[in-house]
PDB file of C-alpha atoms in Angstrom:
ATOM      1  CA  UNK N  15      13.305 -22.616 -36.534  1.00 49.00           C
ATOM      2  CA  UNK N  16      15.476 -19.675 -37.089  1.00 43.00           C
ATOM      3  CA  UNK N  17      12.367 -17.368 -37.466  1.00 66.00           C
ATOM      4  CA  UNK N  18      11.099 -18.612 -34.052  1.00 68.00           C
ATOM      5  CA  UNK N  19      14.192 -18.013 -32.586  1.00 72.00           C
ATOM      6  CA  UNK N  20      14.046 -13.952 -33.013  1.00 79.00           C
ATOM      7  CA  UNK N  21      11.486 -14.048 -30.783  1.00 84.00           C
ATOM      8  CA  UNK N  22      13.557 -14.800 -27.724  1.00 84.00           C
ATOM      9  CA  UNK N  23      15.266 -11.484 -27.901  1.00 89.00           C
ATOM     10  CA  UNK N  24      11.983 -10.337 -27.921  1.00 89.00           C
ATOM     11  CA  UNK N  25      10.401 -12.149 -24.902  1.00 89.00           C
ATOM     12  CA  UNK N  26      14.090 -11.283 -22.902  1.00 91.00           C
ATOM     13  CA  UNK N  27      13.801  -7.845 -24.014  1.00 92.00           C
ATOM     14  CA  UNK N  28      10.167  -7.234 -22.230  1.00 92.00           C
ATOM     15  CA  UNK N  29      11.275  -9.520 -19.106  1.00 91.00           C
ATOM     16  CA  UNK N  30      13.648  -7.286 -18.120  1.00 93.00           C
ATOM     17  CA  UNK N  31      11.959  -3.910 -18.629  1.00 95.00           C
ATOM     18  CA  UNK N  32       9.134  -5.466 -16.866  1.00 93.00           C
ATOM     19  CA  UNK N  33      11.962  -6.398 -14.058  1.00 91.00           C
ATOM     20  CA  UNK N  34      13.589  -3.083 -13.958  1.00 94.00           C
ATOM     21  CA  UNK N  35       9.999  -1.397 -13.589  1.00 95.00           C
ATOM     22  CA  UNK N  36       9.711  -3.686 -10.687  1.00 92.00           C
ATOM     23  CA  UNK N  37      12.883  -2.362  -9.052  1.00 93.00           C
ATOM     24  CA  UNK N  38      11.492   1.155  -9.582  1.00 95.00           C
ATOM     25  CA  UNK N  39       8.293   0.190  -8.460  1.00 95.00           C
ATOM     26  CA  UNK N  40       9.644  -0.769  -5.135  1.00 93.00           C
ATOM     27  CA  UNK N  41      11.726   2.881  -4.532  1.00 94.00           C
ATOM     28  CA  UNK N  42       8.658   4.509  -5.959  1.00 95.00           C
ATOM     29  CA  UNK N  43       6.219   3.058  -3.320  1.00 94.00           C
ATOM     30  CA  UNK N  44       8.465   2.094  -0.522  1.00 92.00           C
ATOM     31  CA  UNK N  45      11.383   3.723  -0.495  1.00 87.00           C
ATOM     32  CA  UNK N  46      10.670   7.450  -1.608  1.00 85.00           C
ATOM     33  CA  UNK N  47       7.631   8.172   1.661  1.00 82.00           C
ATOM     34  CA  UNK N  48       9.657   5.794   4.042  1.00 77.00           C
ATOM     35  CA  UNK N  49      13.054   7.901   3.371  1.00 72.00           C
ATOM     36  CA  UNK N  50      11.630  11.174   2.372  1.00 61.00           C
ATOM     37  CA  UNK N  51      13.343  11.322  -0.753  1.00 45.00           C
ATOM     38  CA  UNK N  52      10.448  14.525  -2.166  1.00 46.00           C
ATOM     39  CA  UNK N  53      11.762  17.244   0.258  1.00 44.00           C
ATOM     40  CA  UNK N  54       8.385  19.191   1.448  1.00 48.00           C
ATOM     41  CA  UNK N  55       8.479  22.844   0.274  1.00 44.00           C
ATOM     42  CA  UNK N  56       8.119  25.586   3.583  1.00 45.00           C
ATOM     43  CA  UNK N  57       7.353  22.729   5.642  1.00 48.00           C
ATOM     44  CA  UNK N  58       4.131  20.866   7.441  1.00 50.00           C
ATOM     45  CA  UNK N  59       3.133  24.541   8.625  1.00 48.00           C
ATOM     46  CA  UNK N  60       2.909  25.808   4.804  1.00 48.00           C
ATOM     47  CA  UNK N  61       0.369  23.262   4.152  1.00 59.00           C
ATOM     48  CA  UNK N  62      -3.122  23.928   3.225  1.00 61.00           C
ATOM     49  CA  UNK N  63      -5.710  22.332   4.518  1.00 72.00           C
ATOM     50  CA  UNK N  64      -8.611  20.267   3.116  1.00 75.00           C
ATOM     51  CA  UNK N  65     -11.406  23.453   2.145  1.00 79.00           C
ATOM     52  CA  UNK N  66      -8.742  25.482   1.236  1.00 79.00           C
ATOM     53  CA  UNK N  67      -6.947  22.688  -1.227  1.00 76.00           C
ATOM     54  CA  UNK N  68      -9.853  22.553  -3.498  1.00 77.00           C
ATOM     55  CA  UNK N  69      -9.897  25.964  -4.404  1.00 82.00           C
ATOM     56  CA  UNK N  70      -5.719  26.013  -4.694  1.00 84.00           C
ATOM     57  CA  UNK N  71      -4.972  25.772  -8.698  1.00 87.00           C
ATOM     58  CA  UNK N  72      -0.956  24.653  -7.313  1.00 87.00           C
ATOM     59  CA  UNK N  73      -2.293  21.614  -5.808  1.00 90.00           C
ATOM     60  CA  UNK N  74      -5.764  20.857  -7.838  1.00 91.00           C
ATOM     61  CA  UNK N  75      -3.127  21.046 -10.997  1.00 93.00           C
ATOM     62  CA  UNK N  76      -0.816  18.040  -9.962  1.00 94.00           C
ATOM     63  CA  UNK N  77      -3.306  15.983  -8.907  1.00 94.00           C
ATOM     64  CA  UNK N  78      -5.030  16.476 -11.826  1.00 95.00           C
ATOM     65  CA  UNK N  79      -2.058  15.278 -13.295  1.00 97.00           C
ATOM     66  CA  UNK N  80      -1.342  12.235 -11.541  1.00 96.00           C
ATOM     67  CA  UNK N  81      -4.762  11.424 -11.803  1.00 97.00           C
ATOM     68  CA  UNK N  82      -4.864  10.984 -15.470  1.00 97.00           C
ATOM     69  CA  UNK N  83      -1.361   9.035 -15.135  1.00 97.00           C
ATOM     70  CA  UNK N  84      -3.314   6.472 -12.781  1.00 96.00           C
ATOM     71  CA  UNK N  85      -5.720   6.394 -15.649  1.00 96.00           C
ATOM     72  CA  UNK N  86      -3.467   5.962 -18.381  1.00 96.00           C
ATOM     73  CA  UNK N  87      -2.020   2.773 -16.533  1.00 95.00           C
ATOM     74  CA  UNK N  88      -5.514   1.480 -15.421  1.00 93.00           C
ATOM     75  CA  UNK N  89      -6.807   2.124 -18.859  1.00 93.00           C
ATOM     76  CA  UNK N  90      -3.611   0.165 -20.747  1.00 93.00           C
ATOM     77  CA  UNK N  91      -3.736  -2.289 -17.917  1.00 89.00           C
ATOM     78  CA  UNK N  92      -7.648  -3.378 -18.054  1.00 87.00           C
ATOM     79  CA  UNK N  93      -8.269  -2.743 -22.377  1.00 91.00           C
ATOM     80  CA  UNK N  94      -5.336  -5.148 -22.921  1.00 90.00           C
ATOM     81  CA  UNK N  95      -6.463  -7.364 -20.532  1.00 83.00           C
ATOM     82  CA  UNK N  96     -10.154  -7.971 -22.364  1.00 86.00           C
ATOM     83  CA  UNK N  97     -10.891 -11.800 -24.376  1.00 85.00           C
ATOM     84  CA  UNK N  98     -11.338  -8.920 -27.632  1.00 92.00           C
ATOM     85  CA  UNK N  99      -7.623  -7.178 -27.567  1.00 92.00           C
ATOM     86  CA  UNK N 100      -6.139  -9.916 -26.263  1.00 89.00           C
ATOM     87  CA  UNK N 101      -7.443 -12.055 -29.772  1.00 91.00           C
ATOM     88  CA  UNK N 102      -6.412  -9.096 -31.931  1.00 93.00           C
ATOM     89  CA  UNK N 103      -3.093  -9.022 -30.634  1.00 92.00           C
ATOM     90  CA  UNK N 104      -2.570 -12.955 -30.598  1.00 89.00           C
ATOM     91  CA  UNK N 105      -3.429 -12.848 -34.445  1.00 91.00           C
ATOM     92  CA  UNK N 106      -1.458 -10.315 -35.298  1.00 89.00           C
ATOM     93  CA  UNK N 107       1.508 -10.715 -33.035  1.00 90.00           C
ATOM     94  CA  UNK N 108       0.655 -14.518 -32.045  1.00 86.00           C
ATOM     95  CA  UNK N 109       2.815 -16.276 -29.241  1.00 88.00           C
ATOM     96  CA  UNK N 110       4.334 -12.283 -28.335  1.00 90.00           C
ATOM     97  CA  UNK N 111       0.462 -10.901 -27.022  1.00 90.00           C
ATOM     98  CA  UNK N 112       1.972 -11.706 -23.376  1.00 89.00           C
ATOM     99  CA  UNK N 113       4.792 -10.347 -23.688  1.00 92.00           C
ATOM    100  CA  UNK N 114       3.809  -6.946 -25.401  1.00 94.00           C
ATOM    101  CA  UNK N 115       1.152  -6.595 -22.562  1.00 93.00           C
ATOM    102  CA  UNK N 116       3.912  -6.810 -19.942  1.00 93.00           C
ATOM    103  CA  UNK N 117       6.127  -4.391 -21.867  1.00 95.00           C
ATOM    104  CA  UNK N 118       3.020  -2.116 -22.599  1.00 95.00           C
ATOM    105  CA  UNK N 119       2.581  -1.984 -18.799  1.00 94.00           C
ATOM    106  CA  UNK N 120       5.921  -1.430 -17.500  1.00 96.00           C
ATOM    107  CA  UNK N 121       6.126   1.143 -20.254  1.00 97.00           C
ATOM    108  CA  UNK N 122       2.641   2.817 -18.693  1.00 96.00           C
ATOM    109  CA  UNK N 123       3.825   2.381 -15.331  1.00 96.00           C
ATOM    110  CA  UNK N 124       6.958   4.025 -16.026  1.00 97.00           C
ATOM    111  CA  UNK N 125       5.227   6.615 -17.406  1.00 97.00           C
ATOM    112  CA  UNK N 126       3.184   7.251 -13.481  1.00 97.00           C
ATOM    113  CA  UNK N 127       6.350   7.021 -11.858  1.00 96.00           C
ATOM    114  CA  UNK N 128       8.791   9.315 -14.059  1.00 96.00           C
ATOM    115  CA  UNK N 129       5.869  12.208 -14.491  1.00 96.00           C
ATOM    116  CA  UNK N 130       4.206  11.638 -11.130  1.00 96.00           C
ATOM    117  CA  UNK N 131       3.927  15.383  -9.771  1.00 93.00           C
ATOM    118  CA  UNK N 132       3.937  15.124  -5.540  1.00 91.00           C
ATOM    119  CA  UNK N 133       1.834  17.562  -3.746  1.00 88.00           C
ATOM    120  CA  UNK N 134       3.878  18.776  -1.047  1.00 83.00           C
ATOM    121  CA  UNK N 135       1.694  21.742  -0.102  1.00 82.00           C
ATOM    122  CA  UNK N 136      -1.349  19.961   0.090  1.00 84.00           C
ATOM    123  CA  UNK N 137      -3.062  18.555   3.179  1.00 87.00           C
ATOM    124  CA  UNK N 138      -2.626  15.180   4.563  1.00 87.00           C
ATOM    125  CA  UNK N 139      -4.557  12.878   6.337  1.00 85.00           C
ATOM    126  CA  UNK N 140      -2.351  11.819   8.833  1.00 86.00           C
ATOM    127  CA  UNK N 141       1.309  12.171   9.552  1.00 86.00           C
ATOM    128  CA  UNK N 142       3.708  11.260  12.196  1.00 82.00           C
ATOM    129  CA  UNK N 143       5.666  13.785  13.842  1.00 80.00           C
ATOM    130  CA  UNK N 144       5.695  14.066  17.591  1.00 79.00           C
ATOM    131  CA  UNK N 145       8.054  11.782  19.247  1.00 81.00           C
ATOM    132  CA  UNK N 146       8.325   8.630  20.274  1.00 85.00           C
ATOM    133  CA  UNK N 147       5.865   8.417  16.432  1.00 81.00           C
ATOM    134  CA  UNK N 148       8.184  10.286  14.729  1.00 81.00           C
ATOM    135  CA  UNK N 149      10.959   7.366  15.047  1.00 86.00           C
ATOM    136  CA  UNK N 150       8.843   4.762  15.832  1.00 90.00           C
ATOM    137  CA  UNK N 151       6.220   4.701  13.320  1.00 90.00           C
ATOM    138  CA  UNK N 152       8.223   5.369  10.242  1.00 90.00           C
ATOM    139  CA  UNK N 153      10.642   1.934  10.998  1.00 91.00           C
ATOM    140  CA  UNK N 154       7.401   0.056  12.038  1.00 93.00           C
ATOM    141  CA  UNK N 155       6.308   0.867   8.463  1.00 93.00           C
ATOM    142  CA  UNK N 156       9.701  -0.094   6.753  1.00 93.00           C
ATOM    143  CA  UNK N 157       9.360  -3.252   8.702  1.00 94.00           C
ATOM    144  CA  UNK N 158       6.086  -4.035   7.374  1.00 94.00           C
ATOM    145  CA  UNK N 159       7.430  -2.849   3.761  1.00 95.00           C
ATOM    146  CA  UNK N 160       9.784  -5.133   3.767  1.00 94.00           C
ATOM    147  CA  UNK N 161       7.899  -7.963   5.055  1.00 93.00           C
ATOM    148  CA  UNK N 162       4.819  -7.295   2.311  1.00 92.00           C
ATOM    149  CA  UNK N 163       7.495  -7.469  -0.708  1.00 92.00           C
ATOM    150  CA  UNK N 164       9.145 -11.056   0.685  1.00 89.00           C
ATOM    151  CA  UNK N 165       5.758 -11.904   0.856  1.00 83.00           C
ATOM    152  CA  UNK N 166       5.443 -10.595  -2.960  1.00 84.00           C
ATOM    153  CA  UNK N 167       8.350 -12.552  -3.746  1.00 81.00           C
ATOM    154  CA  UNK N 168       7.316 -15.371  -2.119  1.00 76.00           C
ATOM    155  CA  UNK N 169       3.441 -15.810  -3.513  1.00 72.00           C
ATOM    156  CA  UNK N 170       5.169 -15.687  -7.116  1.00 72.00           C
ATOM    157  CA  UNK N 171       6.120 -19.117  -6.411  1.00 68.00           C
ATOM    158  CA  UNK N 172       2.843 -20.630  -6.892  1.00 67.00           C
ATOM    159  CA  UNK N 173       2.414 -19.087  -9.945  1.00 69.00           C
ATOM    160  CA  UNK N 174       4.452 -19.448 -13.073  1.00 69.00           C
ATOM    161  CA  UNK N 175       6.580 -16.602 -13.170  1.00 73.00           C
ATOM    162  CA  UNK N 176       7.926 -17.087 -16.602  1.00 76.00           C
ATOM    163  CA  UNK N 177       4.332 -17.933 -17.751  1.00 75.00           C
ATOM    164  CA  UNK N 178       2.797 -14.280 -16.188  1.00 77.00           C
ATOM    165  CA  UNK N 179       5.967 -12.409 -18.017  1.00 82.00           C
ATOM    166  CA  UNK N 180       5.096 -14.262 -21.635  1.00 79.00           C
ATOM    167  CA  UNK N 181       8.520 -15.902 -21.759  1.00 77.00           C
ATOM    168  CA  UNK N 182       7.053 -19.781 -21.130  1.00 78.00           C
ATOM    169  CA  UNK N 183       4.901 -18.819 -24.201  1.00 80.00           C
ATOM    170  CA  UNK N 184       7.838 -18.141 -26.573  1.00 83.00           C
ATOM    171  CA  UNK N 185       9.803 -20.976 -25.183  1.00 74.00           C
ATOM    172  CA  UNK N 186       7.013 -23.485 -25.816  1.00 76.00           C
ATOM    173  CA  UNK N 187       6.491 -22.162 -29.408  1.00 74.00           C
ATOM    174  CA  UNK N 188      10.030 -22.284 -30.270  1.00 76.00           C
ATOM    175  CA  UNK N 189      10.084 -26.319 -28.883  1.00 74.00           C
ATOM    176  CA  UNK N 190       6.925 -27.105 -30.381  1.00 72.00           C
ATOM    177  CA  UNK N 191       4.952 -27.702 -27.235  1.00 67.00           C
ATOM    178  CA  UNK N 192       2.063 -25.786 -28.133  1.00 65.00           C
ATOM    179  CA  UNK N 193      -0.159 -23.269 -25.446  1.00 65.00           C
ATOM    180  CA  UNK N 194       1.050 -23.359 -21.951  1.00 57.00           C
ATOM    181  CA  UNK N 195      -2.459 -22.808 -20.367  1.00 54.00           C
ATOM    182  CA  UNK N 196      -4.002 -26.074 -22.335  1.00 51.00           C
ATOM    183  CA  UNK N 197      -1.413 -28.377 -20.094  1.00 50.00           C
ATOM    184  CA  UNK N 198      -3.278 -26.034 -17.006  1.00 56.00           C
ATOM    185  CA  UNK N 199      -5.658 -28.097 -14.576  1.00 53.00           C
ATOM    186  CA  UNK N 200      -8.993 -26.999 -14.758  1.00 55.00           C
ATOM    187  CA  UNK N 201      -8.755 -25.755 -11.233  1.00 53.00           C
ATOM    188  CA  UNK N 202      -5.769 -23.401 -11.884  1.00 51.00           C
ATOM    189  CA  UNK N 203      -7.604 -22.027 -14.923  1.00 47.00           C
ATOM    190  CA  UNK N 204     -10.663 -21.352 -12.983  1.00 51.00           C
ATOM    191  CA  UNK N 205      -8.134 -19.220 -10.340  1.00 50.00           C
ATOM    192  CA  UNK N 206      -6.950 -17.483 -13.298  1.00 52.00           C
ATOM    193  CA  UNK N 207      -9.906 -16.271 -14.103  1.00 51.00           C
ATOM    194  CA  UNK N 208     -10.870 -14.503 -11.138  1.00 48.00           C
ATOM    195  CA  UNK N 209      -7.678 -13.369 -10.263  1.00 52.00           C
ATOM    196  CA  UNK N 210      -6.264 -10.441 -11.837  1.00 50.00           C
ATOM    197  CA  UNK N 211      -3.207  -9.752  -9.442  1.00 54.00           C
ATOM    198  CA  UNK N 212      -1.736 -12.434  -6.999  1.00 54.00           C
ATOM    199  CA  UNK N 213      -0.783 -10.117  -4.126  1.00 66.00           C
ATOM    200  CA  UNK N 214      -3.335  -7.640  -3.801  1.00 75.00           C
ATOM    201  CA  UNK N 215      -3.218  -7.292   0.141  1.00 78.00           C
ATOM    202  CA  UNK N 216       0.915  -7.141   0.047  1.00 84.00           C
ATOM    203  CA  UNK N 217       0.144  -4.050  -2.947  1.00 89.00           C
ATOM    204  CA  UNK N 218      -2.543  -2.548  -0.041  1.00 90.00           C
ATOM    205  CA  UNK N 219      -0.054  -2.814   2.830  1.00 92.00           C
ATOM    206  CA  UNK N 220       2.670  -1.055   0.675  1.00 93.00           C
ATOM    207  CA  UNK N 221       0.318   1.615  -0.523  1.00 94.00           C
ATOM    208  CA  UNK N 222      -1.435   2.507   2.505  1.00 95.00           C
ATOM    209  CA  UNK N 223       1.123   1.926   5.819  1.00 93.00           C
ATOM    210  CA  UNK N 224       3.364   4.838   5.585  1.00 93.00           C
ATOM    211  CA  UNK N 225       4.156   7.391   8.100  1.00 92.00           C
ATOM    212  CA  UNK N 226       2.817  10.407   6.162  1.00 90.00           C
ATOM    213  CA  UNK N 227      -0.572   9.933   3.948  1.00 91.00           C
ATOM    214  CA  UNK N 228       0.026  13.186   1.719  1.00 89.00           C
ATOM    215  CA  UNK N 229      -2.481  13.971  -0.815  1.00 91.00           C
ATOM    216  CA  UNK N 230      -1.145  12.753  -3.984  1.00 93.00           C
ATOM    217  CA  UNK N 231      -0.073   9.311  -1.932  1.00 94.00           C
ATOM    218  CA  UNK N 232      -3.776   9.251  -0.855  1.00 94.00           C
ATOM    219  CA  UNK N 233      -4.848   9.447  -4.549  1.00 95.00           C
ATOM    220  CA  UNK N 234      -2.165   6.592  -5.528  1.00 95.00           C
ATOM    221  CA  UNK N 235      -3.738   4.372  -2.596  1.00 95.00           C
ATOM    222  CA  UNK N 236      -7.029   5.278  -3.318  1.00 95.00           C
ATOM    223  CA  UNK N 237      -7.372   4.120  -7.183  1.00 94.00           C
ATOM    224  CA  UNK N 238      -4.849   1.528  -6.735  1.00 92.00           C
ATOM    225  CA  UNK N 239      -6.935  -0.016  -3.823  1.00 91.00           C
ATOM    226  CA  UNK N 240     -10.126   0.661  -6.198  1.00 89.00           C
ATOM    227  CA  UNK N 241      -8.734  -0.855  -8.984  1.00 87.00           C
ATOM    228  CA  UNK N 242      -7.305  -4.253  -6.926  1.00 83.00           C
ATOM    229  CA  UNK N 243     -10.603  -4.383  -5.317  1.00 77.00           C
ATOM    230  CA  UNK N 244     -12.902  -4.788  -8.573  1.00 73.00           C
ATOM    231  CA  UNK N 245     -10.538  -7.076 -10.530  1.00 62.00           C
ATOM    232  CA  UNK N 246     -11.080  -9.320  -8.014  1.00 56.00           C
ATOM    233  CA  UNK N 247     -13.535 -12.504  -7.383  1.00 50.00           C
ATOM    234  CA  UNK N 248     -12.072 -15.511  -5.456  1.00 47.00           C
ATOM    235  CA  UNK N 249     -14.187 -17.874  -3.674  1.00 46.00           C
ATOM    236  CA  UNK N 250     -13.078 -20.561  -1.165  1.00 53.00           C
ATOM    237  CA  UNK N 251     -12.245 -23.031  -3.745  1.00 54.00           C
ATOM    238  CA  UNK N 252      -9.833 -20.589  -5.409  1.00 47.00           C
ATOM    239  CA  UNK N 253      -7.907 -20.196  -1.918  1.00 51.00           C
ATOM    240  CA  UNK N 254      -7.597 -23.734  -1.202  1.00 58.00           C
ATOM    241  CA  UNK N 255      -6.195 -24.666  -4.630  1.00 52.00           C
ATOM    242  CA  UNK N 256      -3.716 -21.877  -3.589  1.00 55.00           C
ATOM    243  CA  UNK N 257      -2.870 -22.969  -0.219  1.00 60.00           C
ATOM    244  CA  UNK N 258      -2.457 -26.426  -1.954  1.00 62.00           C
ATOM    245  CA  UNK N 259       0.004 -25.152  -4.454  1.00 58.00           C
ATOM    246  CA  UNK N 260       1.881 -23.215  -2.072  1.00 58.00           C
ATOM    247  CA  UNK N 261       2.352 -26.019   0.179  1.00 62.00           C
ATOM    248  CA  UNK N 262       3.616 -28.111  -2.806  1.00 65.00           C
ATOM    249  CA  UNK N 263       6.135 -25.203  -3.526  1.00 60.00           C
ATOM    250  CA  UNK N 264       7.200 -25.578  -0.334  1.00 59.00           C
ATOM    251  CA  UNK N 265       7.876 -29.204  -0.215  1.00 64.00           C
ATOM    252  CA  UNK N 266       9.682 -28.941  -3.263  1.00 61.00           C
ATOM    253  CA  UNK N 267      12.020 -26.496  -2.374  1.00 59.00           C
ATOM    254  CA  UNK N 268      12.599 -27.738   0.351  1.00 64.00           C
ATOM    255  CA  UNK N 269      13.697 -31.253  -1.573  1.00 65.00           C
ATOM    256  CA  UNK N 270      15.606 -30.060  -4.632  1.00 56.00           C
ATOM    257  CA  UNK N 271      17.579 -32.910  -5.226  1.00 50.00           C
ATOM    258  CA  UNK N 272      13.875 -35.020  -5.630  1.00 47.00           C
ATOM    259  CA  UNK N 273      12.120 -31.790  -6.998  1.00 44.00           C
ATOM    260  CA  UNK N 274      10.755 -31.538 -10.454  1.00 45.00           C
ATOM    261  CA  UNK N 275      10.113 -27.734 -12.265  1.00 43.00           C
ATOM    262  CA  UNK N 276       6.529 -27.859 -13.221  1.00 45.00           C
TER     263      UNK N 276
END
């Protein structure tokens, strides 16, 4: 038992990096374009424009930069994702393969977000700055912001949370329950396989709706939305399972005294 047990601190240690690169993720998407926290260097009349970028080594640099970040994450993210890493890892590091693949990501997506270069001087595609837009459009987009991440929040719900962060999976081992995913239903297996991230239009409508679509943002959106788009492959029997589980969610939380944790 007491060998199981060090692999809590494990397990706790990768929840909350993978927590805390959640809370950066949200000022790194959200709350840097909505409240201009990269000032813009001479100004929207020193920028270039779209000919004229690809022959400009200052801006072709950085995003050459930020595009190999995006790849670094997409890479880590989709290798340790395949059936063939994901059995090396569970023999060698057995009930911890979820949990290093969360902390592996965080630590690659911390990686985009701490060396992420902006490209203030380069052009953009569009941008908000006559009045009434200028006020208007930039709180209609923190509006939608916020209403995209309670809808994050919210879909996590239906799944297991504690499952997709590799802590159910140490929990189980240490109690001698065995796998979580052989107690799954069939149905909620079948989901899982065709769904590689549970809020891909929420991700879209925080990359995309801002009030200034600068060059290096339209690169994040761009592979982000690329990358969401192929790992992707629900059917109509994969969205009524989830409507079903979300309305059972629901109807427990909404009876707490009566509900049971699943």
């Amino acid at each position: 038992m007491a060998p199981a047990l060090l692999l809590i601190p494990v397990a706790l240690a990768s929840f909350i990096l993978a927590f805390g690169t959640g809370v950066e993720f949200v000022r790194f998407t959200s709350l840097r374009p909505l409240l201009g926290g990269i000032p813009e260097l001479g100004g929207p009349d020193a920028r270039q424009g779209w000919l004229a970028a690809v022959q400009d080594r200052s801006i072709l640099v950085p995003l050459a930069w930020d595009l190999g970040l995006l790849l670094l994450f997409v890479g880590q993210h989709s290798l340790m994702a395949t059936e063939t890493v994901k059995a090396w890892m569970s023999r060698y590091f057995g009930v911890l393969q979820r949990s290093l693949y969360v902390a592996c990501t965080a630590l690659a997506l911390q990686l985009v977000m701490r060396y992420w270069e902006p490209v203030p001087r380069g052009p953009v595609l569009w941008e908000a700055r006559a009045e009434p837009w200028a006020t208007w459009v930039p709180l209609l987009c923190f509006v939608l912001h916020v209403i995209s991440w309670l809808l994050i929040f919210s879909i996590l719900l239906v799944f297991d949370y504690a499952e997709l962060m590799g802590l159910k999976q140490v929990y189980y081992h240490v109690l001698g329950l065995g796998e979580p995913l052989a107690l799954k239903s069939p149905r909620a297996l079948r989901l899982f396989s065709h769904l590689r991230h549970p809020v891909c239009v929420e991700l879209l409508t925080v990359l995309w709706v801002v009030p200034t679509l600068g060059t290096d943002r339209l690169l994040l959106a761009l592979l982000l939305t690329l990358y969401l788009g192929l790992a992707h492959g629900l059917d109509q029997q994969d969205l009524r399972y989830l409507r079903a589980q979300l309305q059972r969610k629901l109807h427990l939380l909404s009876r707490p005294q009566e509900g049971e944790a699943e």
